[in-house]
Amino acid sequence: MQVDVLTIFPNLLVSPLQEGIIQRAIVSGALEVFAHNIRDHALGKHAMTDDRPFGGGEGMVMKPEPIVAALRQVLTQRPGAHVILLTPQGRQYSQKMAEDLAKKEHIVLLCGRYEGVDARVEEHIDAEISIGDYVLTGGELAALVIIDSVTRLLPGVLGCSDSAECDTFSRGLLKYPQYTRPRQFEGQEVPELLLSGDHKLISQWRFVESVKRTKARRPDLLQGANFSSQERKLLVGHGVELVESVVAGKDDLH
Ligand code: SAM
């Protein structure tokens, strides 16, 4: 996958791409990230990328010409790339959106600064994404969040092929609690069943704990959950009560 990032602060992207799984993905060729400095496309002696807002008001607005020129240059090399504007006004980012983006060959991430970008840039954009209901100083961290979450979904990037499939959100549930050595830590024991070597029982325990955890922390997610009749039996057997609309699995609909 190729990711082009348009920014006035390309150095902000350097270090996060040089560590861990992202760095490995780049070395393996699964991911290519190109940072483009919007300022390189700015006009005039001072190469201004921002100006005062028409109509008055606080702050500065990013000028459209350098952004659109930078975009056009990138799109010449990667025609058909999916262009995303990072903005707190966009659709809220989710694991489902990360999965959809991971299927694309090229994405372009446009990072705003100051009070945001001139509204006339919007017609050059395919999607507007927000990483949450808070306001950052710029889009670079949001771009990195997208790069990070998408990279781990690219084929062959994670060591174990099914790691991402068992992650939180992958089937609308939070992940079960996990433990590693030591077996005892400050008086707390690892659940005995996890030491049993019985993979069927372990897998059932994980499923039940995953549902319990989701119910306690993110009950909203359970509205979209779909359980098989076997899973429902298991949950009932472990005393996990769910409202009927959630408990009903696909196989009950016909
Ligand atoms: N004045 C803008 C508004 O009220 O919508 C906010 C501008 S913000 C200070 C500057 C830039 O940071 C935005 O153009 C955007 O690129 C980025 N940004 C801020 N919050 C973000 C968020 N939650 N998700 C994605 N990008 C964000």
PDB file of C-alpha atoms and ligand atoms in Angstrom:
ATOM      1  CA  MET A   1       0.000   0.000   0.000  1.00  0.00           C
ATOM      2  CA  GLN A   2       1.180   3.501  -0.786  1.00  0.00           C
ATOM      3  CA  VAL A   3       0.326   6.401   1.508  1.00  0.00           C
ATOM      4  CA  ASP A   4       1.044  10.001   0.565  1.00  0.00           C
ATOM      5  CA  VAL A   5       0.838  12.516   3.377  1.00  0.00           C
ATOM      6  CA  LEU A   6       0.433  16.206   2.588  1.00  0.00           C
ATOM      7  CA  THR A   7       1.579  18.406   5.447  1.00  0.00           C
ATOM      8  CA  ILE A   8       3.467  21.563   6.287  1.00  0.00           C
ATOM      9  CA  PHE A   9       5.363  19.638   8.993  1.00  0.00           C
ATOM     10  CA  PRO A  10       6.748  16.501   7.273  1.00  0.00           C
ATOM     11  CA  ASN A  11       9.329  15.992  10.049  1.00  0.00           C
ATOM     12  CA  LEU A  12       6.520  15.078  12.440  1.00  0.00           C
ATOM     13  CA  LEU A  13       6.112  11.823  10.512  1.00  0.00           C
ATOM     14  CA  VAL A  14       9.713  10.672  10.668  1.00  0.00           C
ATOM     15  CA  SER A  15      10.185   8.970  14.030  1.00  0.00           C
ATOM     16  CA  PRO A  16       6.839   7.094  14.274  1.00  0.00           C
ATOM     17  CA  LEU A  17       7.576   5.416  10.939  1.00  0.00           C
ATOM     18  CA  GLN A  18      10.997   4.247  12.082  1.00  0.00           C
ATOM     19  CA  GLU A  19       9.903   1.907  14.864  1.00  0.00           C
ATOM     20  CA  GLY A  20       8.208  -1.445  15.377  1.00  0.00           C
ATOM     21  CA  ILE A  21       5.635  -2.958  13.060  1.00  0.00           C
ATOM     22  CA  ILE A  22       5.368   0.093  10.785  1.00  0.00           C
ATOM     23  CA  GLN A  23       9.105   0.139  10.195  1.00  0.00           C
ATOM     24  CA  ARG A  24       9.031  -3.615   9.453  1.00  0.00           C
ATOM     25  CA  ALA A  25       6.151  -3.115   7.026  1.00  0.00           C
ATOM     26  CA  ILE A  26       8.148  -0.439   5.221  1.00  0.00           C
ATOM     27  CA  VAL A  27      11.275  -2.599   5.062  1.00  0.00           C
ATOM     28  CA  SER A  28       9.265  -5.559   3.734  1.00  0.00           C
ATOM     29  CA  GLY A  29       7.663  -3.368   1.052  1.00  0.00           C
ATOM     30  CA  ALA A  30       4.105  -3.899   2.329  1.00  0.00           C
ATOM     31  CA  LEU A  31       3.873  -0.172   3.081  1.00  0.00           C
ATOM     32  CA  GLU A  32       5.338   2.908   1.422  1.00  0.00           C
ATOM     33  CA  VAL A  33       4.852   6.330   2.991  1.00  0.00           C
ATOM     34  CA  PHE A  34       5.729   9.532   1.156  1.00  0.00           C
ATOM     35  CA  ALA A  35       5.618  12.841   2.991  1.00  0.00           C
ATOM     36  CA  HIS A  36       5.022  15.907   0.809  1.00  0.00           C
ATOM     37  CA  ASN A  37       5.626  19.404   2.083  1.00  0.00           C
ATOM     38  CA  ILE A  38       2.679  21.578   1.059  1.00  0.00           C
ATOM     39  CA  ARG A  39       4.987  24.591   1.418  1.00  0.00           C
ATOM     40  CA  ASP A  40       6.962  23.393  -1.639  1.00  0.00           C
ATOM     41  CA  HIS A  41       3.887  24.356  -3.690  1.00  0.00           C
ATOM     42  CA  ALA A  42       3.319  27.756  -2.090  1.00  0.00           C
ATOM     43  CA  LEU A  43       3.606  30.837  -4.229  1.00  0.00           C
ATOM     44  CA  GLY A  44       5.395  34.148  -3.615  1.00  0.00           C
ATOM     45  CA  LYS A  45       8.590  35.219  -1.913  1.00  0.00           C
ATOM     46  CA  HIS A  46       7.414  34.071   1.522  1.00  0.00           C
ATOM     47  CA  ALA A  47       5.866  30.751   0.407  1.00  0.00           C
ATOM     48  CA  MET A  48       2.776  31.403   2.537  1.00  0.00           C
ATOM     49  CA  THR A  49       0.530  28.418   3.145  1.00  0.00           C
ATOM     50  CA  ASP A  50      -2.048  30.283   5.258  1.00  0.00           C
ATOM     51  CA  ASP A  51      -3.845  33.603   5.337  1.00  0.00           C
ATOM     52  CA  ARG A  52      -6.459  35.522   7.334  1.00  0.00           C
ATOM     53  CA  PRO A  53     -10.084  34.344   7.020  1.00  0.00           C
ATOM     54  CA  PHE A  54     -12.454  36.326   4.821  1.00  0.00           C
ATOM     55  CA  GLY A  55     -15.180  37.803   7.016  1.00  0.00           C
ATOM     56  CA  GLY A  56     -12.767  38.261   9.903  1.00  0.00           C
ATOM     57  CA  GLY A  57     -12.314  36.140  12.992  1.00  0.00           C
ATOM     58  CA  GLU A  58      -9.581  34.387  14.881  1.00  0.00           C
ATOM     59  CA  GLY A  59      -6.638  32.478  13.448  1.00  0.00           C
ATOM     60  CA  MET A  60      -5.430  31.641   9.979  1.00  0.00           C
ATOM     61  CA  VAL A  61      -6.827  29.404   7.248  1.00  0.00           C
ATOM     62  CA  MET A  62      -4.744  27.178   4.968  1.00  0.00           C
ATOM     63  CA  LYS A  63      -4.702  28.558   1.451  1.00  0.00           C
ATOM     64  CA  PRO A  64      -6.194  26.375  -1.297  1.00  0.00           C
ATOM     65  CA  GLU A  65      -3.588  26.863  -4.068  1.00  0.00           C
ATOM     66  CA  PRO A  66      -0.589  25.068  -2.478  1.00  0.00           C
ATOM     67  CA  ILE A  67      -2.799  22.218  -1.215  1.00  0.00           C
ATOM     68  CA  VAL A  68      -4.482  21.620  -4.563  1.00  0.00           C
ATOM     69  CA  ALA A  69      -1.150  21.914  -6.416  1.00  0.00           C
ATOM     70  CA  ALA A  70       0.411  19.337  -4.048  1.00  0.00           C
ATOM     71  CA  LEU A  71      -2.614  17.059  -4.465  1.00  0.00           C
ATOM     72  CA  ARG A  72      -2.491  17.309  -8.259  1.00  0.00           C
ATOM     73  CA  GLN A  73       1.181  16.406  -8.294  1.00  0.00           C
ATOM     74  CA  VAL A  74       0.574  13.333  -6.135  1.00  0.00           C
ATOM     75  CA  LEU A  75      -2.444  12.257  -8.188  1.00  0.00           C
ATOM     76  CA  THR A  76      -0.408  12.473 -11.391  1.00  0.00           C
ATOM     77  CA  GLN A  77       1.823   9.744  -9.960  1.00  0.00           C
ATOM     78  CA  ARG A  78      -1.042   7.826  -8.351  1.00  0.00           C
ATOM     79  CA  PRO A  79      -4.204   8.354 -10.381  1.00  0.00           C
ATOM     80  CA  GLY A  80      -7.333   7.158  -8.605  1.00  0.00           C
ATOM     81  CA  ALA A  81      -5.825   7.375  -5.114  1.00  0.00           C
ATOM     82  CA  HIS A  82      -8.382   7.812  -2.330  1.00  0.00           C
ATOM     83  CA  VAL A  83      -7.964  11.337  -0.933  1.00  0.00           C
ATOM     84  CA  ILE A  84      -8.760  11.848   2.750  1.00  0.00           C
ATOM     85  CA  LEU A  85      -8.913  15.135   4.621  1.00  0.00           C
ATOM     86  CA  LEU A  86      -8.204  14.855   8.348  1.00  0.00           C
ATOM     87  CA  THR A  87     -10.665  17.092  10.152  1.00  0.00           C
ATOM     88  CA  PRO A  88     -12.573  17.049  13.445  1.00  0.00           C
ATOM     89  CA  GLN A  89     -15.682  17.605  11.290  1.00  0.00           C
ATOM     90  CA  GLY A  90     -15.252  14.296   9.426  1.00  0.00           C
ATOM     91  CA  ARG A  91     -16.798  10.852   9.903  1.00  0.00           C
ATOM     92  CA  GLN A  92     -15.514   9.283  13.092  1.00  0.00           C
ATOM     93  CA  TYR A  93     -12.746   6.764  12.435  1.00  0.00           C
ATOM     94  CA  SER A  94     -13.385   3.119  13.317  1.00  0.00           C
ATOM     95  CA  GLN A  95     -11.855  -0.337  12.925  1.00  0.00           C
ATOM     96  CA  LYS A  96     -14.320  -0.969  10.083  1.00  0.00           C
ATOM     97  CA  MET A  97     -12.975   2.094   8.255  1.00  0.00           C
ATOM     98  CA  ALA A  98      -9.401   0.883   8.865  1.00  0.00           C
ATOM     99  CA  GLU A  99     -10.373  -2.485   7.317  1.00  0.00           C
ATOM    100  CA  ASP A 100     -11.841  -0.748   4.269  1.00  0.00           C
ATOM    101  CA  LEU A 101      -8.790   1.491   3.833  1.00  0.00           C
ATOM    102  CA  ALA A 102      -6.433  -1.492   4.148  1.00  0.00           C
ATOM    103  CA  LYS A 103      -7.956  -2.856   0.914  1.00  0.00           C
ATOM    104  CA  LYS A 104      -6.972   0.246  -1.061  1.00  0.00           C
ATOM    105  CA  GLU A 105      -3.724   0.472  -3.025  1.00  0.00           C
ATOM    106  CA  HIS A 106      -3.145   4.206  -2.585  1.00  0.00           C
ATOM    107  CA  ILE A 107      -4.422   6.690  -0.059  1.00  0.00           C
ATOM    108  CA  VAL A 108      -3.595  10.373   0.314  1.00  0.00           C
ATOM    109  CA  LEU A 109      -3.866  11.950   3.767  1.00  0.00           C
ATOM    110  CA  LEU A 110      -4.222  15.727   3.824  1.00  0.00           C
ATOM    111  CA  CYS A 111      -3.262  17.307   7.152  1.00  0.00           C
ATOM    112  CA  GLY A 112      -4.686  20.660   8.114  1.00  0.00           C
ATOM    113  CA  ARG A 113      -3.204  23.182  10.550  1.00  0.00           C
ATOM    114  CA  TYR A 114      -4.331  26.483  12.088  1.00  0.00           C
ATOM    115  CA  GLU A 115      -8.126  26.892  11.706  1.00  0.00           C
ATOM    116  CA  GLY A 116      -8.225  24.248   8.987  1.00  0.00           C
ATOM    117  CA  VAL A 117      -8.226  24.350   5.189  1.00  0.00           C
ATOM    118  CA  ASP A 118     -10.069  26.676   2.780  1.00  0.00           C
ATOM    119  CA  ALA A 119     -13.501  25.124   2.091  1.00  0.00           C
ATOM    120  CA  ARG A 120     -12.824  25.086  -1.664  1.00  0.00           C
ATOM    121  CA  VAL A 121     -10.346  22.243  -1.149  1.00  0.00           C
ATOM    122  CA  GLU A 122     -13.281  19.979  -0.212  1.00  0.00           C
ATOM    123  CA  GLU A 123     -14.230  19.282  -3.803  1.00  0.00           C
ATOM    124  CA  HIS A 124     -10.864  17.544  -4.270  1.00  0.00           C
ATOM    125  CA  ILE A 125     -11.503  15.214  -1.336  1.00  0.00           C
ATOM    126  CA  ASP A 126     -13.079  11.711  -1.342  1.00  0.00           C
ATOM    127  CA  ALA A 127     -13.602  11.411   2.418  1.00  0.00           C
ATOM    128  CA  GLU A 128     -13.263  13.475   5.580  1.00  0.00           C
ATOM    129  CA  ILE A 129     -12.133  11.583   8.667  1.00  0.00           C
ATOM    130  CA  SER A 130     -12.018  12.598  12.316  1.00  0.00           C
ATOM    131  CA  ILE A 131     -10.141  10.435  14.806  1.00  0.00           C
ATOM    132  CA  GLY A 132     -12.403  11.566  17.651  1.00  0.00           C
ATOM    133  CA  ASP A 133     -14.445  14.354  19.144  1.00  0.00           C
ATOM    134  CA  TYR A 134     -11.551  16.559  20.218  1.00  0.00           C
ATOM    135  CA  VAL A 135      -9.451  19.129  18.396  1.00  0.00           C
ATOM    136  CA  LEU A 136      -5.772  18.545  17.610  1.00  0.00           C
ATOM    137  CA  THR A 137      -3.355  21.277  16.546  1.00  0.00           C
ATOM    138  CA  GLY A 138      -2.831  19.515  13.212  1.00  0.00           C
ATOM    139  CA  GLY A 139      -3.752  16.492  11.133  1.00  0.00           C
ATOM    140  CA  GLU A 140      -0.355  14.762  11.317  1.00  0.00           C
ATOM    141  CA  LEU A 141      -1.095  12.730  14.459  1.00  0.00           C
ATOM    142  CA  ALA A 142      -4.461  11.752  12.976  1.00  0.00           C
ATOM    143  CA  ALA A 143      -2.672  10.671   9.762  1.00  0.00           C
ATOM    144  CA  LEU A 144      -0.305   8.544  11.848  1.00  0.00           C
ATOM    145  CA  VAL A 145      -3.239   6.945  13.672  1.00  0.00           C
ATOM    146  CA  ILE A 146      -4.683   5.926  10.309  1.00  0.00           C
ATOM    147  CA  ILE A 147      -1.330   4.681   8.981  1.00  0.00           C
ATOM    148  CA  ASP A 148      -0.727   2.664  12.146  1.00  0.00           C
ATOM    149  CA  SER A 149      -4.172   1.062  12.316  1.00  0.00           C
ATOM    150  CA  VAL A 150      -4.210   0.244   8.586  1.00  0.00           C
ATOM    151  CA  THR A 151      -0.648  -1.112   8.456  1.00  0.00           C
ATOM    152  CA  ARG A 152      -1.328  -3.888  10.967  1.00  0.00           C
ATOM    153  CA  LEU A 153      -4.172  -5.087   8.717  1.00  0.00           C
ATOM    154  CA  LEU A 154      -2.036  -5.359   5.574  1.00  0.00           C
ATOM    155  CA  PRO A 155      -1.405  -8.959   4.497  1.00  0.00           C
ATOM    156  CA  GLY A 156       1.750 -10.424   6.021  1.00  0.00           C
ATOM    157  CA  VAL A 157       2.497  -7.479   8.314  1.00  0.00           C
ATOM    158  CA  LEU A 158       1.639  -9.057  11.659  1.00  0.00           C
ATOM    159  CA  GLY A 159       3.788 -12.025  12.638  1.00  0.00           C
ATOM    160  CA  CYS A 160       0.849 -14.301  13.422  1.00  0.00           C
ATOM    161  CA  SER A 161      -1.671 -14.299  10.617  1.00  0.00           C
ATOM    162  CA  ASP A 162      -4.672 -14.291  12.902  1.00  0.00           C
ATOM    163  CA  SER A 163      -3.537 -11.639  15.418  1.00  0.00           C
ATOM    164  CA  ALA A 164      -5.679  -8.902  13.922  1.00  0.00           C
ATOM    165  CA  GLU A 165      -8.673 -11.219  13.599  1.00  0.00           C
ATOM    166  CA  CYS A 166      -8.737 -11.748  17.386  1.00  0.00           C
ATOM    167  CA  ASP A 167      -8.330  -8.065  18.202  1.00  0.00           C
ATOM    168  CA  THR A 168     -10.787  -5.890  20.009  1.00  0.00           C
ATOM    169  CA  PHE A 169     -13.554  -4.724  17.608  1.00  0.00           C
ATOM    170  CA  SER A 170     -12.786  -7.428  15.039  1.00  0.00           C
ATOM    171  CA  ARG A 171     -16.185  -9.063  15.673  1.00  0.00           C
ATOM    172  CA  GLY A 172     -17.794  -6.221  17.561  1.00  0.00           C
ATOM    173  CA  LEU A 173     -16.433  -7.371  20.924  1.00  0.00           C
ATOM    174  CA  LEU A 174     -13.620  -6.230  23.208  1.00  0.00           C
ATOM    175  CA  LYS A 175     -10.762  -8.698  23.559  1.00  0.00           C
ATOM    176  CA  TYR A 176     -10.705 -11.040  26.554  1.00  0.00           C
ATOM    177  CA  PRO A 177      -8.276 -10.350  29.448  1.00  0.00           C
ATOM    178  CA  GLN A 178      -4.756 -11.605  28.794  1.00  0.00           C
ATOM    179  CA  TYR A 179      -1.990 -12.811  31.109  1.00  0.00           C
ATOM    180  CA  THR A 180       1.685 -13.667  30.832  1.00  0.00           C
ATOM    181  CA  ARG A 181       4.454 -14.686  33.269  1.00  0.00           C
ATOM    182  CA  PRO A 182       4.721 -14.622  36.258  1.00  0.00           C
ATOM    183  CA  ARG A 183       1.839 -16.908  37.273  1.00  0.00           C
ATOM    184  CA  GLN A 184       1.502 -14.981  40.510  1.00  0.00           C
ATOM    185  CA  PHE A 185       1.861 -11.197  40.716  1.00  0.00           C
ATOM    186  CA  GLU A 186       1.363  -9.269  43.938  1.00  0.00           C
ATOM    187  CA  GLY A 187      -1.054 -11.876  45.226  1.00  0.00           C
ATOM    188  CA  GLN A 188      -3.021 -12.159  41.973  1.00  0.00           C
ATOM    189  CA  GLU A 189      -3.131 -15.524  40.196  1.00  0.00           C
ATOM    190  CA  VAL A 190      -3.530 -16.243  36.502  1.00  0.00           C
ATOM    191  CA  PRO A 191      -6.912 -18.016  35.994  1.00  0.00           C
ATOM    192  CA  GLU A 192      -6.235 -21.746  36.503  1.00  0.00           C
ATOM    193  CA  LEU A 193      -8.027 -22.745  33.285  1.00  0.00           C
ATOM    194  CA  LEU A 194      -5.471 -20.888  31.151  1.00  0.00           C
ATOM    195  CA  LEU A 195      -2.770 -23.221  32.495  1.00  0.00           C
ATOM    196  CA  SER A 196      -4.785 -26.372  31.744  1.00  0.00           C
ATOM    197  CA  GLY A 197      -3.661 -26.829  28.133  1.00  0.00           C
ATOM    198  CA  ASP A 198      -7.305 -27.591  27.202  1.00  0.00           C
ATOM    199  CA  HIS A 199      -7.631 -25.412  24.097  1.00  0.00           C
ATOM    200  CA  LYS A 200     -11.368 -25.917  23.682  1.00  0.00           C
ATOM    201  CA  LEU A 201     -12.101 -24.800  27.249  1.00  0.00           C
ATOM    202  CA  ILE A 202      -9.639 -21.910  26.935  1.00  0.00           C
ATOM    203  CA  SER A 203     -11.283 -20.716  23.770  1.00  0.00           C
ATOM    204  CA  GLN A 204     -14.744 -20.902  25.413  1.00  0.00           C
ATOM    205  CA  TRP A 205     -13.471 -19.034  28.489  1.00  0.00           C
ATOM    206  CA  ARG A 206     -12.010 -16.324  26.261  1.00  0.00           C
ATOM    207  CA  PHE A 207     -15.255 -15.913  24.379  1.00  0.00           C
ATOM    208  CA  VAL A 208     -17.320 -15.610  27.567  1.00  0.00           C
ATOM    209  CA  GLU A 209     -14.837 -13.160  29.133  1.00  0.00           C
ATOM    210  CA  SER A 210     -14.819 -11.149  25.936  1.00  0.00           C
ATOM    211  CA  VAL A 211     -18.614 -10.800  26.033  1.00  0.00           C
ATOM    212  CA  LYS A 212     -18.597 -10.012  29.783  1.00  0.00           C
ATOM    213  CA  ARG A 213     -15.956  -7.339  29.275  1.00  0.00           C
ATOM    214  CA  THR A 214     -17.825  -5.791  26.361  1.00  0.00           C
ATOM    215  CA  LYS A 215     -21.050  -5.784  28.364  1.00  0.00           C
ATOM    216  CA  ALA A 216     -19.343  -4.052  31.293  1.00  0.00           C
ATOM    217  CA  ARG A 217     -17.267  -1.512  29.356  1.00  0.00           C
ATOM    218  CA  ARG A 218     -18.896  -0.964  25.968  1.00  0.00           C
ATOM    219  CA  PRO A 219     -22.486  -2.259  26.064  1.00  0.00           C
ATOM    220  CA  ASP A 220     -23.186  -0.184  22.926  1.00  0.00           C
ATOM    221  CA  LEU A 221     -21.017  -2.597  20.900  1.00  0.00           C
ATOM    222  CA  LEU A 222     -23.241  -5.546  21.795  1.00  0.00           C
ATOM    223  CA  GLN A 223     -26.091  -4.048  19.790  1.00  0.00           C
ATOM    224  CA  GLY A 224     -24.218  -5.089  16.656  1.00  0.00           C
ATOM    225  CA  ALA A 225     -23.063  -8.485  17.956  1.00  0.00           C
ATOM    226  CA  ASN A 226     -24.344 -11.667  16.393  1.00  0.00           C
ATOM    227  CA  PHE A 227     -24.021 -14.929  18.314  1.00  0.00           C
ATOM    228  CA  SER A 228     -24.552 -18.483  17.107  1.00  0.00           C
ATOM    229  CA  SER A 229     -26.945 -20.706  19.053  1.00  0.00           C
ATOM    230  CA  GLN A 230     -23.924 -22.569  20.485  1.00  0.00           C
ATOM    231  CA  GLU A 231     -22.425 -19.314  21.696  1.00  0.00           C
ATOM    232  CA  ARG A 232     -25.743 -18.271  23.212  1.00  0.00           C
ATOM    233  CA  LYS A 233     -25.929 -21.574  25.104  1.00  0.00           C
ATOM    234  CA  LEU A 234     -22.413 -21.035  26.400  1.00  0.00           C
ATOM    235  CA  LEU A 235     -23.237 -17.526  27.562  1.00  0.00           C
ATOM    236  CA  VAL A 236     -26.415 -18.658  29.320  1.00  0.00           C
ATOM    237  CA  GLY A 237     -24.418 -21.479  30.941  1.00  0.00           C
ATOM    238  CA  HIS A 238     -22.023 -18.904  32.351  1.00  0.00           C
ATOM    239  CA  GLY A 239     -24.808 -16.690  33.609  1.00  0.00           C
ATOM    240  CA  VAL A 240     -24.231 -13.917  31.064  1.00  0.00           C
ATOM    241  CA  GLU A 241     -27.545 -12.215  30.467  1.00  0.00           C
ATOM    242  CA  LEU A 242     -28.081 -10.228  27.312  1.00  0.00           C
ATOM    243  CA  VAL A 243     -31.170  -8.459  26.078  1.00  0.00           C
ATOM    244  CA  GLU A 244     -33.124 -10.557  23.571  1.00  0.00           C
ATOM    245  CA  SER A 245     -32.400  -8.313  20.564  1.00  0.00           C
ATOM    246  CA  VAL A 246     -28.688  -8.887  21.136  1.00  0.00           C
ATOM    247  CA  VAL A 247     -28.864 -12.575  21.976  1.00  0.00           C
ATOM    248  CA  ALA A 248     -30.767 -13.381  18.779  1.00  0.00           C
ATOM    249  CA  GLY A 249     -28.290 -14.734  16.267  1.00  0.00           C
ATOM    250  CA  LYS A 250     -28.489 -14.632  12.465  1.00  0.00           C
ATOM    251  CA  ASP A 251     -29.859 -18.171  12.419  1.00  0.00           C
ATOM    252  CA  ASP A 252     -32.963 -17.006  14.336  1.00  0.00           C
ATOM    253  CA  LEU A 253     -33.970 -14.475  11.746  1.00  0.00           C
ATOM    254  CA  HIS A 254     -35.570 -16.957   9.397  1.00  0.00           C
TER     255      HIS A 254
HETATM  256  N1  SAM B   1     -11.042  25.186  13.343  1.00  0.00           N
HETATM  257  C1  SAM B   1     -11.221  23.798  13.020  1.00  0.00           C
HETATM  258  C2  SAM B   1     -12.616  23.380  13.445  1.00  0.00           C
HETATM  259  O1  SAM B   1     -13.143  23.952  14.398  1.00  0.00           O
HETATM  260  O2  SAM B   1     -13.172  22.429  12.843  1.00  0.00           O
HETATM  261  C3  SAM B   1     -10.163  22.932  13.718  1.00  0.00           C
HETATM  262  C4  SAM B   1      -8.829  23.076  13.116  1.00  0.00           C
HETATM  263  S1  SAM B   1      -7.611  22.119  13.961  1.00  0.00           S
HETATM  264  C5  SAM B   1      -6.995  23.258  15.117  1.00  0.00           C
HETATM  265  C6  SAM B   1      -6.300  22.043  12.794  1.00  0.00           C
HETATM  266  C7  SAM B   1      -6.223  20.763  11.995  1.00  0.00           C
HETATM  267  O3  SAM B   1      -5.995  19.663  12.858  1.00  0.00           O
HETATM  268  C8  SAM B   1      -7.447  20.388  11.209  1.00  0.00           C
HETATM  269  O4  SAM B   1      -7.500  21.064   9.969  1.00  0.00           O
HETATM  270  C9  SAM B   1      -7.279  18.898  11.026  1.00  0.00           C
HETATM  271  O5  SAM B   1      -6.471  18.581   9.926  1.00  0.00           O
HETATM  272  C10 SAM B   1      -6.556  18.495  12.286  1.00  0.00           C
HETATM  273  N2  SAM B   1      -7.451  17.907  13.307  1.00  0.00           N
HETATM  274  C11 SAM B   1      -7.818  18.468  14.480  1.00  0.00           C
HETATM  275  N3  SAM B   1      -8.598  17.666  15.181  1.00  0.00           N
HETATM  276  C12 SAM B   1      -8.738  16.532  14.453  1.00  0.00           C
HETATM  277  C13 SAM B   1      -9.474  15.332  14.648  1.00  0.00           C
HETATM  278  N4  SAM B   1     -10.202  15.123  15.737  1.00  0.00           N
HETATM  279  N5  SAM B   1      -9.385  14.385  13.682  1.00  0.00           N
HETATM  280  C14 SAM B   1      -8.673  14.585  12.565  1.00  0.00           C
HETATM  281  N6  SAM B   1      -7.970  15.724  12.324  1.00  0.00           N
HETATM  282  C15 SAM B   1      -8.002  16.685  13.243  1.00  0.00           C
END
